[in-house]
Amino acid sequence: MASGRWFDVDTGNWRDTKGRKTDGPDLIDLIEVRETRVVLAAAHLDHDPRNNRLSNLRALCQRCHLVHDRVWHALQRRLTWKSRYALGDLFEGPYRPGILGILTQAASGTVTDG
């Protein structure tokens, strides 16, 4: 639903966006209810696909997975754009190999907008 409410089939209750019990929708909102299939994806919490420890993996829906990876995707987009125009070497020096090098740059604040 547009309000973020969803029906929990297991308990028979309506839930809000944070999973708390809430009142059901009114009749007008209920008319607009539709079923959707939720596909789960395995998310790497540290964004390193080589680290497959169970403590590093979470099953997230596609929306939550994209939200989790938003900063990572922005960094990747930026690096791709700069490498296509050969500006990455001029502005940020040589790229550090591997995923952890990029995360280290982002955490230390050395990645800046060009």
Coordinates of N, CA and C in Angstrom, one line a residue:
M1 N 0.8 -1.2 0.0 CA 0.0 0.0 0.0 C 0.9 1.2 0.0
A2 N 0.3 2.3 -0.4 CA 1.0 3.6 -0.5 C 1.4 4.1 0.9
S3 N 0.7 3.7 1.9 CA 1.0 4.1 3.3 C 2.1 3.3 3.9
G4 N 2.5 2.2 3.2 CA 3.5 1.3 3.8 C 2.9 0.2 4.6
R5 N 1.6 0.2 4.9 CA 1.0 -0.9 5.6 C 1.0 -2.2 4.8
W6 N 1.1 -3.3 5.5 CA 1.1 -4.6 4.9 C 0.4 -5.6 5.8
F7 N -0.1 -6.7 5.2 CA -0.9 -7.7 6.0 C 0.1 -8.8 6.3
D8 N 0.2 -9.2 7.6 CA 1.0 -10.3 8.0 C 0.1 -11.5 8.1
V9 N 0.3 -12.4 7.1 CA -0.5 -13.6 7.0 C -0.3 -14.5 8.2
D10 N 0.9 -14.6 8.7 CA 1.2 -15.5 9.8 C 0.4 -15.2 11.1
T11 N 0.3 -13.9 11.4 CA -0.4 -13.5 12.6 C -1.8 -12.9 12.4
G12 N -2.1 -12.6 11.1 CA -3.4 -12.1 10.8 C -3.5 -10.6 11.2
N13 N -2.4 -9.9 11.3 CA -2.5 -8.5 11.6 C -1.9 -7.6 10.5
W14 N -2.3 -6.3 10.5 CA -1.7 -5.3 9.7 C -0.5 -4.8 10.4
R15 N 0.5 -4.5 9.6 CA 1.8 -4.0 10.1 C 2.1 -2.7 9.4
D16 N 2.9 -1.8 10.1 CA 3.3 -0.6 9.5 C 4.7 -0.8 8.9
T17 N 5.4 0.3 8.4 CA 6.6 0.1 7.7 C 7.7 -0.4 8.6
K18 N 7.6 -0.3 9.9 CA 8.6 -0.8 10.8 C 8.2 -2.2 11.4
G19 N 7.1 -2.7 10.9 CA 6.7 -4.1 11.4 C 5.9 -4.1 12.6
R20 N 5.4 -2.9 13.1 CA 4.6 -2.9 14.3 C 3.1 -3.0 14.0
K21 N 2.4 -3.6 14.9 CA 0.9 -3.8 14.7 C 0.3 -2.4 14.5
T22 N -0.7 -2.4 13.5 CA -1.4 -1.1 13.3 C -2.8 -1.4 12.8
D23 N -3.6 -0.4 12.8 CA -5.0 -0.6 12.3 C -5.0 -0.9 10.9
G24 N -6.0 -1.6 10.4 CA -6.1 -2.0 9.0 C -6.5 -0.8 8.2
P25 N -6.4 -0.9 6.9 CA -6.8 0.3 6.0 C -8.3 0.5 6.0
D26 N -8.8 1.7 5.6 CA -10.2 1.9 5.5 C -10.6 1.3 4.1
L27 N -11.9 1.3 3.8 CA -12.4 0.6 2.7 C -11.8 1.1 1.4
I28 N -11.6 2.4 1.2 CA -11.0 3.0 0.0 C -9.6 2.5 -0.2
D29 N -8.8 2.5 0.9 CA -7.5 2.0 0.8 C -7.4 0.5 0.5
L30 N -8.4 -0.3 1.1 CA -8.4 -1.7 0.9 C -8.7 -2.1 -0.6
I31 N -9.5 -1.2 -1.3 CA -9.8 -1.5 -2.7 C -8.5 -1.4 -3.5
E32 N -7.5 -0.6 -3.1 CA -6.3 -0.4 -3.8 C -5.2 -1.5 -3.5
V33 N -5.5 -2.4 -2.5 CA -4.5 -3.4 -2.1 C -4.3 -4.3 -3.2
R34 N -3.0 -4.7 -3.4 CA -2.7 -5.7 -4.4 C -1.6 -6.6 -3.9
E35 N -1.5 -7.8 -4.4 CA -0.5 -8.7 -3.9 C 0.8 -8.5 -4.7
T36 N 1.9 -8.5 -4.1 CA 3.2 -8.4 -4.8 C 4.0 -9.6 -4.3
R37 N 4.9 -10.0 -5.2 CA 5.8 -11.1 -4.9 C 7.1 -10.4 -4.5
V38 N 7.6 -10.8 -3.3 CA 8.9 -10.2 -2.8 C 10.0 -11.2 -3.1
V39 N 11.0 -10.8 -3.7 CA 12.2 -11.6 -4.0 C 13.3 -11.2 -3.1
L40 N 13.8 -12.2 -2.4 CA 14.9 -11.9 -1.5 C 16.3 -12.1 -2.2
A41 N 17.2 -11.3 -1.8 CA 18.5 -11.3 -2.3 C 19.5 -11.4 -1.2
A42 N 20.7 -12.1 -1.4 CA 21.7 -12.2 -0.4 C 22.6 -10.9 -0.4
A43 N 22.6 -10.2 0.6 CA 23.4 -8.9 0.7 C 24.6 -9.2 1.5
H44 N 25.7 -8.7 1.0 CA 27.0 -8.8 1.7 C 27.1 -7.5 2.6
L45 N 27.1 -7.6 3.9 CA 27.1 -6.4 4.7 C 28.3 -5.5 4.5
D46 N 29.5 -6.1 4.2 CA 30.7 -5.3 4.0 C 31.0 -5.1 2.6
H47 N 30.0 -5.4 1.7 CA 30.1 -5.1 0.3 C 31.2 -5.9 -0.4
D48 N 31.7 -6.9 0.2 CA 32.8 -7.7 -0.4 C 32.3 -9.1 -0.7
P49 N 32.1 -9.4 -2.0 CA 31.4 -10.6 -2.4 C 32.3 -11.8 -2.2
R50 N 33.6 -11.6 -1.8 CA 34.5 -12.7 -1.5 C 34.2 -13.2 0.0
N51 N 33.6 -12.4 0.8 CA 33.4 -12.7 2.2 C 32.0 -13.3 2.3
N52 N 31.9 -14.6 2.3 CA 30.6 -15.3 2.4 C 30.4 -15.9 3.7
R53 N 30.9 -15.4 4.8 CA 30.6 -15.9 6.1 C 29.1 -15.6 6.4
L54 N 28.5 -16.4 7.2 CA 27.1 -16.2 7.5 C 26.8 -14.9 8.3
S55 N 27.8 -14.5 9.1 CA 27.7 -13.3 9.8 C 27.7 -12.1 8.9
N56 N 28.2 -12.2 7.7 CA 28.3 -11.1 6.7 C 27.2 -11.1 5.7
L57 N 26.3 -12.1 5.8 CA 25.2 -12.2 4.8 C 23.8 -11.9 5.5
R58 N 23.0 -11.2 4.7 CA 21.6 -11.0 5.2 C 20.7 -11.2 4.0
A59 N 19.5 -11.7 4.2 CA 18.5 -11.9 3.2 C 17.6 -10.6 3.2
L60 N 17.7 -9.8 2.2 CA 17.0 -8.6 2.1 C 16.1 -8.6 0.9
C61 N 15.0 -7.9 0.9 CA 14.2 -7.7 -0.3 C 15.0 -6.8 -1.2
Q62 N 14.5 -6.7 -2.5 CA 15.3 -5.9 -3.5 C 15.4 -4.5 -3.1
R63 N 14.3 -3.9 -2.6 CA 14.3 -2.5 -2.2 C 15.3 -2.2 -1.0
C64 N 15.3 -3.1 0.0 CA 16.2 -2.9 1.1 C 17.6 -3.1 0.7
H65 N 17.8 -4.1 -0.2 CA 19.2 -4.3 -0.7 C 19.7 -3.1 -1.4
L66 N 18.9 -2.5 -2.3 CA 19.3 -1.3 -3.0 C 19.6 -0.1 -2.0
V67 N 18.8 0.0 -1.0 CA 19.1 1.0 0.0 C 20.4 0.8 0.8
H68 N 20.6 -0.5 1.1 CA 21.8 -0.9 1.8 C 23.1 -0.6 0.9
D69 N 23.0 -0.8 -0.4 CA 24.1 -0.6 -1.3 C 24.2 0.8 -1.9
R70 N 23.3 1.7 -1.5 CA 23.2 3.0 -2.2 C 24.6 3.7 -2.3
V71 N 25.3 3.8 -1.1 CA 26.6 4.5 -1.1 C 27.6 3.8 -2.0
W72 N 27.6 2.5 -1.9 CA 28.5 1.7 -2.6 C 28.3 1.9 -4.1
H73 N 27.0 1.8 -4.6 CA 26.7 2.0 -6.0 C 27.1 3.4 -6.5
A74 N 26.9 4.4 -5.6 CA 27.3 5.8 -6.0 C 28.8 5.9 -6.2
L75 N 29.6 5.2 -5.3 CA 31.1 5.2 -5.5 C 31.5 4.5 -6.8
Q76 N 30.8 3.3 -7.1 CA 31.1 2.6 -8.3 C 30.7 3.4 -9.5
R77 N 29.6 4.1 -9.5 CA 29.2 4.9 -10.6 C 30.2 6.0 -10.9
R78 N 30.7 6.6 -9.8 CA 31.6 7.7 -9.9 C 33.0 7.2 -10.5
L79 N 33.4 6.1 -10.0 CA 34.7 5.5 -10.6 C 34.5 5.1 -12.0
T80 N 33.4 4.6 -12.4 CA 33.2 4.2 -13.8 C 33.2 5.4 -14.7
W81 N 32.5 6.5 -14.2 CA 32.4 7.7 -15.0 C 33.8 8.3 -15.2
K82 N 34.5 8.4 -14.1 CA 35.9 9.0 -14.2 C 36.8 8.1 -15.1
S83 N 36.7 6.8 -15.0 CA 37.6 6.0 -15.8 C 37.2 6.1 -17.3
R84 N 36.0 6.2 -17.6 CA 35.6 6.4 -19.0 C 36.1 7.6 -19.6
Y85 N 36.2 8.7 -18.8 CA 36.7 9.9 -19.4 C 38.2 10.2 -19.0
A86 N 38.8 9.1 -18.5 CA 40.3 9.2 -18.1 C 40.6 10.3 -17.2
L87 N 39.7 10.7 -16.3 CA 40.0 11.7 -15.4 C 40.3 11.2 -14.0
G88 N 40.1 9.9 -13.8 CA 40.3 9.3 -12.5 C 41.8 9.4 -12.1
D89 N 42.7 9.2 -13.1 CA 44.1 9.2 -12.8 C 44.6 10.7 -12.5
L90 N 44.0 11.6 -13.1 CA 44.4 13.0 -12.9 C 44.0 13.6 -11.6
F91 N 42.7 13.2 -11.2 CA 42.2 13.9 -9.9 C 42.4 13.0 -8.7
E92 N 42.5 11.7 -8.8 CA 42.5 10.9 -7.6 C 43.7 10.0 -7.5
G93 N 44.6 10.1 -8.4 CA 45.8 9.2 -8.4 C 45.4 7.8 -8.9
P94 N 46.4 6.9 -8.8 CA 46.1 5.5 -9.2 C 45.1 4.9 -8.3
Y95 N 44.2 4.1 -8.9 CA 43.2 3.4 -8.1 C 43.8 2.3 -7.3
R96 N 43.3 2.2 -6.1 CA 43.8 1.1 -5.2 C 43.0 -0.2 -5.6
P97 N 43.7 -1.3 -5.8 CA 43.0 -2.5 -6.2 C 42.1 -3.1 -5.2
G98 N 41.0 -3.6 -5.7 CA 40.1 -4.3 -4.8 C 39.0 -3.4 -4.2
I99 N 38.1 -4.1 -3.6 CA 36.9 -3.4 -3.0 C 37.3 -2.7 -1.8
L100 N 38.2 -3.2 -0.9 CA 38.5 -2.6 0.3 C 39.2 -1.3 0.2
G101 N 40.0 -1.2 -0.9 CA 40.7 0.1 -1.1 C 39.7 1.3 -1.3
I102 N 38.6 1.0 -2.0 CA 37.6 2.0 -2.2 C 36.9 2.4 -0.9
L103 N 36.5 1.4 -0.1 CA 35.9 1.6 1.1 C 36.8 2.4 2.1
T104 N 38.1 2.1 2.0 CA 39.0 2.8 2.9 C 39.1 4.3 2.5
Q105 N 39.1 4.6 1.2 CA 39.1 5.9 0.7 C 37.8 6.7 1.2
A106 N 36.7 6.0 1.0 CA 35.4 6.6 1.4 C 35.4 6.9 2.9
A107 N 35.8 5.9 3.7 CA 35.8 6.1 5.2 C 36.7 7.2 5.7
S108 N 37.9 7.4 5.0 CA 38.8 8.4 5.4 C 38.5 9.8 4.8
G109 N 37.5 9.8 3.9 CA 37.1 11.1 3.4 C 38.0 11.6 2.2
T110 N 38.8 10.7 1.7 CA 39.7 11.2 0.6 C 39.0 11.2 -0.8
V111 N 37.8 10.5 -0.9 CA 37.1 10.6 -2.1 C 36.2 11.9 -2.1
T112 N 36.5 12.7 -3.1 CA 35.8 14.0 -3.1 C 35.2 14.1 -4.5
D113 N 34.2 15.0 -4.6 CA 33.5 15.2 -5.9 C 34.4 16.1 -6.8
G114 N 34.5 15.7 -8.0 CA 35.4 16.4 -8.9 C 34.7 17.3 -9.8

